[in-house]
mmCIF file of C-alpha atoms and ligand atoms in Angstrom:
data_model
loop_
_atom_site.group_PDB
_atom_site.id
_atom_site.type_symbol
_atom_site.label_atom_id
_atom_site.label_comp_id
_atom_site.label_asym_id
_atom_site.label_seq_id
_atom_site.Cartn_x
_atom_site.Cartn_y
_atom_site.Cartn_z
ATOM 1 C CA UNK H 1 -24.456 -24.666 -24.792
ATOM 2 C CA UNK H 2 -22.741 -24.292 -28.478
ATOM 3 C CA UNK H 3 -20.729 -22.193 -29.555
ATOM 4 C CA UNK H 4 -20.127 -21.109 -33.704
ATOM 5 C CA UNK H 5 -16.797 -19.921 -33.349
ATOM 6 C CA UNK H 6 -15.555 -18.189 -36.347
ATOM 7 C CA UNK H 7 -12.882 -15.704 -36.726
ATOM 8 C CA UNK H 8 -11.103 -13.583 -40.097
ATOM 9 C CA UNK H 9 -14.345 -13.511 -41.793
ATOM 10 C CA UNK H 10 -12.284 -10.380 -43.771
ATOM 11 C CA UNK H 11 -15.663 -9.045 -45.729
ATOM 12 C CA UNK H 12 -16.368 -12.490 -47.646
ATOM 13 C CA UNK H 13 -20.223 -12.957 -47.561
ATOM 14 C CA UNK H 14 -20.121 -16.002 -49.625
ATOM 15 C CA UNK H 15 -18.119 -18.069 -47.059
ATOM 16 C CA UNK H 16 -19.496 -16.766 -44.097
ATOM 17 C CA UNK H 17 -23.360 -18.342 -45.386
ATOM 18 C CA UNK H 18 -21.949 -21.209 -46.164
ATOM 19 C CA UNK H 19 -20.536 -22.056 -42.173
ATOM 20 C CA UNK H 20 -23.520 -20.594 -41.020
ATOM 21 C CA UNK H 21 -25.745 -22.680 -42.860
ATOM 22 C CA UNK H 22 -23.207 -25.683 -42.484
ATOM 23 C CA UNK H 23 -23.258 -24.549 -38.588
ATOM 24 C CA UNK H 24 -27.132 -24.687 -38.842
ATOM 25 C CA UNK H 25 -26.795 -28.763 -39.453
ATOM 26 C CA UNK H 26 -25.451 -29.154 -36.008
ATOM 27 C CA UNK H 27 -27.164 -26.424 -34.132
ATOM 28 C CA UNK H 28 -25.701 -23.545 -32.300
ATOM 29 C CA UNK H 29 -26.812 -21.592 -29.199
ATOM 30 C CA UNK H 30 -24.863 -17.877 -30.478
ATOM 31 C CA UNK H 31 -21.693 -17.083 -32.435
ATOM 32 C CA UNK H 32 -18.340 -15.756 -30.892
ATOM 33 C CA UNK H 33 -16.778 -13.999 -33.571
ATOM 34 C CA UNK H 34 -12.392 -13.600 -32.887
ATOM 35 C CA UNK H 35 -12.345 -10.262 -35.249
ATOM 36 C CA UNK H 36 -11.105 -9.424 -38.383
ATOM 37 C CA UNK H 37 -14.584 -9.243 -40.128
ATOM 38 C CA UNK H 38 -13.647 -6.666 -42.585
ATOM 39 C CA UNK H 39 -10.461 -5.872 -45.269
ATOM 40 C CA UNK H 40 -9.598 -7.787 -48.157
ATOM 41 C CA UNK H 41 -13.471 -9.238 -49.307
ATOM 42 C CA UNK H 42 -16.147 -7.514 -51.202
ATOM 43 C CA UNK H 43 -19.107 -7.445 -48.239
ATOM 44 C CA UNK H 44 -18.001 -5.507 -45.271
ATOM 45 C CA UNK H 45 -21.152 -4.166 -44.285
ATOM 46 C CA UNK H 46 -22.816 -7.460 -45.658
ATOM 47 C CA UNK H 47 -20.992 -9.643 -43.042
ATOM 48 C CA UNK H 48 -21.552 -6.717 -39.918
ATOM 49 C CA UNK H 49 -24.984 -6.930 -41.118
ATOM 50 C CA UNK H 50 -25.375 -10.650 -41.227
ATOM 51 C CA UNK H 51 -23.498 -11.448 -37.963
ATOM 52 C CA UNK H 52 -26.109 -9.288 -36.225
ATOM 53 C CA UNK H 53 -28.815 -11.680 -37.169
ATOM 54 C CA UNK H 54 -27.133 -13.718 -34.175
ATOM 55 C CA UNK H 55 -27.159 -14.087 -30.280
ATOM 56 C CA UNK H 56 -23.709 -13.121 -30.836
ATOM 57 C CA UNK H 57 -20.323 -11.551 -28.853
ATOM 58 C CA UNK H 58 -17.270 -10.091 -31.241
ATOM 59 C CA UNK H 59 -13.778 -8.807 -30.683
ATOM 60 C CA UNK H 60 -12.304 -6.390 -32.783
ATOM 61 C CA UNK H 61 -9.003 -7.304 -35.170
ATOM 62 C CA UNK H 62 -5.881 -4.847 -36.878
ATOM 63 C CA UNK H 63 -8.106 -4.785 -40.006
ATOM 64 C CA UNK H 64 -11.295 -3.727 -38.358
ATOM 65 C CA UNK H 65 -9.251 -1.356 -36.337
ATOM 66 C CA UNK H 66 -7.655 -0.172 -39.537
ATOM 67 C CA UNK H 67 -11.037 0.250 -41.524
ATOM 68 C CA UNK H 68 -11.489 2.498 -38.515
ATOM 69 C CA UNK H 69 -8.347 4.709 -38.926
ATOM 70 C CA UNK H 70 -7.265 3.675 -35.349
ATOM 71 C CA UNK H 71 -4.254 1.842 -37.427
ATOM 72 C CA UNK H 72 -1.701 3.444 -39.341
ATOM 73 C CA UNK H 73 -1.657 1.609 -42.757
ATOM 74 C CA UNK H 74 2.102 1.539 -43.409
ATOM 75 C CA UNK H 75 1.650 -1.490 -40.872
ATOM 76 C CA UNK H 76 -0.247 -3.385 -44.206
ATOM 77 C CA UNK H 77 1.130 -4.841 -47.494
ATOM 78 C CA UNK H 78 0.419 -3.168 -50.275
ATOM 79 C CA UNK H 79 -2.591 -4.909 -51.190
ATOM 80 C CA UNK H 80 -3.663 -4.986 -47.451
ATOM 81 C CA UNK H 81 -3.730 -1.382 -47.690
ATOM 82 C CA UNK H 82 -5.444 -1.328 -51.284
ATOM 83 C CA UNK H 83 -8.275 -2.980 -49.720
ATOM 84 C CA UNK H 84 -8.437 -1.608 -46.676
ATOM 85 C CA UNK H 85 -8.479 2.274 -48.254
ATOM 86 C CA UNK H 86 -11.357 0.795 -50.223
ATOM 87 C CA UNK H 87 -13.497 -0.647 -46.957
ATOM 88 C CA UNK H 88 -12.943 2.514 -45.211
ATOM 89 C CA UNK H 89 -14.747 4.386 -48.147
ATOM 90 C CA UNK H 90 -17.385 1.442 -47.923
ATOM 91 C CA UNK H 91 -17.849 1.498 -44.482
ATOM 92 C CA UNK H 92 -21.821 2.712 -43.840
ATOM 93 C CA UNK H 93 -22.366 4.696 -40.394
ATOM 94 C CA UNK H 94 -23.932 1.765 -38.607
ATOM 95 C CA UNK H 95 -20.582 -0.354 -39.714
ATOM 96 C CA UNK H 96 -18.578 1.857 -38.345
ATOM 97 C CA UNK H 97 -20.398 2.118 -34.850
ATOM 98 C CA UNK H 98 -20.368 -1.738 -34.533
ATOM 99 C CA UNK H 99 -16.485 -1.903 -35.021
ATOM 100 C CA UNK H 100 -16.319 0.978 -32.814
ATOM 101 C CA UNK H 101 -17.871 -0.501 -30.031
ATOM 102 C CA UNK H 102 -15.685 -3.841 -30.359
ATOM 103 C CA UNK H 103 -13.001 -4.426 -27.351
ATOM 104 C CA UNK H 104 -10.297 -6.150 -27.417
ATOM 105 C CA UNK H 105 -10.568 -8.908 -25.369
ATOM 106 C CA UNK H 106 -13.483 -10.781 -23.876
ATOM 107 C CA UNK H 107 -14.617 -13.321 -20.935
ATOM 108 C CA UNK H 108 -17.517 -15.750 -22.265
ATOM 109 C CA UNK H 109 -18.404 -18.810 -19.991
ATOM 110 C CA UNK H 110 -15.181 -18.696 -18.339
ATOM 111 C CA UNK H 111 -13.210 -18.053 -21.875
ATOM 112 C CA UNK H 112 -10.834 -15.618 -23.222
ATOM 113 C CA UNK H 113 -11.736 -14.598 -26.362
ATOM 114 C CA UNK H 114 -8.943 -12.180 -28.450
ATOM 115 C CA UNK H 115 -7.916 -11.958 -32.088
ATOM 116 C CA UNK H 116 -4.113 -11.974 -31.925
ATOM 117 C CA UNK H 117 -2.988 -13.070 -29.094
ATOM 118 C CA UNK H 118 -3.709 -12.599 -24.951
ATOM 119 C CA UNK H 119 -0.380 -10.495 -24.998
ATOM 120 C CA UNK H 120 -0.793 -8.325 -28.056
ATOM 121 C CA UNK H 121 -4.328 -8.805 -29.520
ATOM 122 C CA UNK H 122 -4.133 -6.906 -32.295
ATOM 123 C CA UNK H 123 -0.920 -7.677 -33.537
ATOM 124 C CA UNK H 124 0.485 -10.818 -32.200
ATOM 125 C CA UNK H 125 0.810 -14.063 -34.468
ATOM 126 C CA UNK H 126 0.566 -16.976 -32.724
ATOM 127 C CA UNK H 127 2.160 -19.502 -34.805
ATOM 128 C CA UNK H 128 4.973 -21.094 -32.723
ATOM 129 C CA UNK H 129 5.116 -23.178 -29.166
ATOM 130 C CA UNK H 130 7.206 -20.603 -27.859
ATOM 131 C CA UNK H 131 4.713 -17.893 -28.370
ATOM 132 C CA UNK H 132 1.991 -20.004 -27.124
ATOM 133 C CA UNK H 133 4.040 -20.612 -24.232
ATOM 134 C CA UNK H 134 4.953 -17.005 -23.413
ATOM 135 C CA UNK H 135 0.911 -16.412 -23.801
ATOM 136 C CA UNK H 136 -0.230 -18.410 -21.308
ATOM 137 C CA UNK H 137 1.099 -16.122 -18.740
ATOM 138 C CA UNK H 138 -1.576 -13.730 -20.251
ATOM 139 C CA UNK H 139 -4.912 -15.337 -19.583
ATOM 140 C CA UNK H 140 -5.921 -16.741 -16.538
ATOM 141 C CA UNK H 141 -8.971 -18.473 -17.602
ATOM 142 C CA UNK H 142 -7.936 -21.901 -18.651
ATOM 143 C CA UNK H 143 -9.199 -21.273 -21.698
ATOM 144 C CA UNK H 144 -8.022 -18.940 -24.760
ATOM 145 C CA UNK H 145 -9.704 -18.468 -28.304
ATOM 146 C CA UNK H 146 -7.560 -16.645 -30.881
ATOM 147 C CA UNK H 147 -7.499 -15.828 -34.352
ATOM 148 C CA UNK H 148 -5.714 -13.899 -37.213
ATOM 149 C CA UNK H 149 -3.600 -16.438 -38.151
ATOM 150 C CA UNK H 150 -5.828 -18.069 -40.952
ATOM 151 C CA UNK H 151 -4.282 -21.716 -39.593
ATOM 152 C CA UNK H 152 -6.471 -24.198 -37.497
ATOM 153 C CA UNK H 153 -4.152 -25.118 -34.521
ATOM 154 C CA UNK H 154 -4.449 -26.195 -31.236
ATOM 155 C CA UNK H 155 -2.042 -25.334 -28.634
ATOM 156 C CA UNK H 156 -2.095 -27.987 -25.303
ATOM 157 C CA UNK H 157 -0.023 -26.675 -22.265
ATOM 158 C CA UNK H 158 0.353 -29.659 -19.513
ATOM 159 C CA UNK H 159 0.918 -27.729 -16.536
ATOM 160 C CA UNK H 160 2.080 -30.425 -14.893
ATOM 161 C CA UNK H 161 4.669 -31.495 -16.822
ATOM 162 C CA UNK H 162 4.947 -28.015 -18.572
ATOM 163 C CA UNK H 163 5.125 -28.892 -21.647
ATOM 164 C CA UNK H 164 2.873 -27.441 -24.626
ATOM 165 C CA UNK H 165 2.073 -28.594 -27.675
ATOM 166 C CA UNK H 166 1.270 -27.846 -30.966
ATOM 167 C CA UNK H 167 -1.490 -29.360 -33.214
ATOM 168 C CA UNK H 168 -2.202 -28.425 -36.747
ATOM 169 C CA UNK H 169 -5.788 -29.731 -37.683
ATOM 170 C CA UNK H 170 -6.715 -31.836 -38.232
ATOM 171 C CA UNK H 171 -6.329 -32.768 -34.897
ATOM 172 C CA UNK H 172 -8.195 -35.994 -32.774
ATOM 173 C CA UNK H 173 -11.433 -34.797 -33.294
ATOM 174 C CA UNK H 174 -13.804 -34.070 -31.033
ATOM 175 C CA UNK H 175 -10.806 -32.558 -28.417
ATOM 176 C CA UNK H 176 -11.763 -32.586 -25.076
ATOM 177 C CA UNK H 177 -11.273 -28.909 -23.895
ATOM 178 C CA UNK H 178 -11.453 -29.880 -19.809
ATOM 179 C CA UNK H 179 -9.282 -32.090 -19.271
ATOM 180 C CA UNK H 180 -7.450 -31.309 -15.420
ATOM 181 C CA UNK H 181 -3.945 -29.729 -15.532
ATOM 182 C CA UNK H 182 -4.817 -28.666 -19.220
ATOM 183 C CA UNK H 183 -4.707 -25.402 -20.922
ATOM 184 C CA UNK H 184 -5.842 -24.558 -24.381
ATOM 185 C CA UNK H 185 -4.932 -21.536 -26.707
ATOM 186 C CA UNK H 186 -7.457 -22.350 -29.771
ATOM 187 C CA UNK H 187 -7.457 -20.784 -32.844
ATOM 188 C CA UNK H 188 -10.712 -21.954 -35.372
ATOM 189 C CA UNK H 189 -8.864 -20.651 -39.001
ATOM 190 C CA UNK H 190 -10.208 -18.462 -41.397
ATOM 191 C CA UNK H 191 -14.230 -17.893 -42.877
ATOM 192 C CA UNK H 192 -12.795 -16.095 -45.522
ATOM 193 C CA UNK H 193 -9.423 -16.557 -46.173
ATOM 194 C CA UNK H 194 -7.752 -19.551 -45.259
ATOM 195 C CA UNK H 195 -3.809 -19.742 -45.421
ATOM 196 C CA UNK H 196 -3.045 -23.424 -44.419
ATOM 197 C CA UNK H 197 -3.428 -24.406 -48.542
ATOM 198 C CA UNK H 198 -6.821 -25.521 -48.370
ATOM 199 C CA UNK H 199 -9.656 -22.799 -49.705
ATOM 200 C CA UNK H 200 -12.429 -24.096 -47.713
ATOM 201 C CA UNK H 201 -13.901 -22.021 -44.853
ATOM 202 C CA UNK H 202 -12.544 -22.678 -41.458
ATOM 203 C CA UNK H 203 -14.715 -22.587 -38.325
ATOM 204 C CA UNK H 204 -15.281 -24.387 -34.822
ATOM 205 C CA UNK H 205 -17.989 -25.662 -32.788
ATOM 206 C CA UNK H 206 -17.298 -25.309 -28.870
ATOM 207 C CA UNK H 207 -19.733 -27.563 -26.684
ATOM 208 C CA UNK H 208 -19.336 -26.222 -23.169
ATOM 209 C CA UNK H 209 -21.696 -29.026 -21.757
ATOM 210 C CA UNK H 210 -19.912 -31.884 -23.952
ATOM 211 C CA UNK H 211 -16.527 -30.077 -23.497
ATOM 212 C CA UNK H 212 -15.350 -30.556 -26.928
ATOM 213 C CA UNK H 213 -14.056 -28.282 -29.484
ATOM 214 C CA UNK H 214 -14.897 -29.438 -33.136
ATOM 215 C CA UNK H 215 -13.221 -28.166 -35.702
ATOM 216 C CA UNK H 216 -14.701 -28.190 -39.365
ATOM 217 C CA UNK H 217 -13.994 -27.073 -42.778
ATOM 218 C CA UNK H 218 -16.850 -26.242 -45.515
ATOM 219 C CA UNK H 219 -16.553 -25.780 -49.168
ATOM 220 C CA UNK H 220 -17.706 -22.209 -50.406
ATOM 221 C CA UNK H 221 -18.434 -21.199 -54.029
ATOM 222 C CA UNK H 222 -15.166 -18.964 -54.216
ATOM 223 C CA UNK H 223 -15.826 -17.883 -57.649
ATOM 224 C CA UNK H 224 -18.512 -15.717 -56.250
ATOM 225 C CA UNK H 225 -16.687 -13.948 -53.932
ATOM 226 C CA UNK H 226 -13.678 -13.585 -56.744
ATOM 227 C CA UNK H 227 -16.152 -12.179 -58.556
ATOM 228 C CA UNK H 228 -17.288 -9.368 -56.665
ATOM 229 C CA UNK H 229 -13.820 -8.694 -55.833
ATOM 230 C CA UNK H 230 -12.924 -7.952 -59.285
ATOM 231 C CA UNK H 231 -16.380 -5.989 -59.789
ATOM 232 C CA UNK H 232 -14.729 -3.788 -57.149
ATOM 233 C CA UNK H 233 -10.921 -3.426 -58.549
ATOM 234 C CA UNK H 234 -9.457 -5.175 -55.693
ATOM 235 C CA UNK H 235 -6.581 -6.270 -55.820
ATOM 236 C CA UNK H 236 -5.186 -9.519 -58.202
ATOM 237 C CA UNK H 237 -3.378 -11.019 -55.777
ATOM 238 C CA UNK H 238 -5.899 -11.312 -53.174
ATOM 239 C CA UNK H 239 -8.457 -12.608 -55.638
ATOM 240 C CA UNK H 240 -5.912 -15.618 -57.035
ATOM 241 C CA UNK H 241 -5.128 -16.542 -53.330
ATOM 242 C CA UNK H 242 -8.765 -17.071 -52.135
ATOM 243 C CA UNK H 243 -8.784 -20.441 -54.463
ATOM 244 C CA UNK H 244 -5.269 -21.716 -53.015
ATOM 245 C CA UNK H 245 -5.676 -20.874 -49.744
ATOM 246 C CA UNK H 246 -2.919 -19.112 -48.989
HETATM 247 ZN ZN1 ZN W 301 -7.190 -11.670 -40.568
#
């Protein structure tokens, strides 16, 4: 089977087509969405809605949780907030029942799926060895998918040597995901707001019968996307960063 895996798709429709039709090329079985679908972009009910055209599992991330009120804003940046006060007043009912009904953490084909981290998935960055190292305690699969980062890394723990590293992508591509004495902590980037300087979409294809993760970047028309965001007063800064990705 394949696996789309896409993660911080953060309300930008214009993005999110463009993996899925990029996705399309190669052929997926369903999606596995790592949260964070809404806050910052223009579309939030445009990206629920289009997700559910999918065979499709989702966890939920801090900005769905906070478009929910089950977050206290002071937790956001300024514009963080901004937006997200504007998605909750977006949000339709049937939104608002899908992020409702999104847990935290998930099992798929003997894989943990959670948007922060294992430990903390709703708040934890995992950004660092250490972190990653400290996770793997959490997850018992051998397996983890993360997100809410916005970087493309892959974190390798040799449990026989116990030692983990850390790979920024791009990384040898395909990587083998089962290889023995390995575990993996994977994290796919950003659909719709990328943070490791390059503006293209992030996603991942996992191949559980190949077992390969592949990780891929696609070029979006972000002017689009900028433009709806201004249509809706959002705020400056979140516009501006969308082209630098960062
Ligand atoms: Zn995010």
């Amino acid at each position: 089977m394949r696996f789309l895996i896409i993660s911080d798709i953060h309300a930008n429709l214009a993005a999110l087509q463009a993996v899925l039709s990029d996705a399309k090329t190669f052929g997926f079985d369903a999606v596995w969405c790592l949260g964070d679908l809404v806050g910052y972009g223009p579309d939030p009910n445009g990206c629920i809605e289009r997700i559910q055209d999918f065979d499709h599992v989702a966890v939920a991330g801090n900005h769905d949780w906070a478009s929910l009120g089950k977050l206290n804003l002071e937790h956001f940046n300024v514009d963080a907030r901004a937006a997200n006060t504007w998605t909750q007043e977006q949000l339709s009912e049937a939104s608002r029942e899908y992020l409702e009904a999104l847990p935290t953490h998930l099992q798929q084909e003997g894989i943990t799926l959670t948007h922060g981290s294992p430990r903390e998935p709703i708040w934890e960055y995992i950004l660092e060895v250490e972190q990653a190292l400290i996770n793997f305690r959490y997850f018992t699969t051998s397996i983890c998918l993360v997100g809410h980062t916005h970087i493309p890394t892959a974190f390798l723990l040799d449990e026989s040597k116990r030692q983990c590293h850390a790979y920024l992508s791009p990384y040898p591509a395909p990587l083998p995901i089962y290889s023995p004495n390995t575990r993996l902590i994977l994290n796919p980037g950003s659909v719709g707001q990328p943070r490791d300087g390059d503006p293209r979409a992030s996603y991942a294809i996992l191949d559980s019968d190949a077992g390969t993760w592949e990780h891929r970047r696609v070029e979006y028309a972000v002017e689009i996307t900028q433009e709806r965001m201004r249509a809706r007063n959002l705020p400056r800064r979140l516009i501006t960063r969308l082209q630098m990705g960062r």
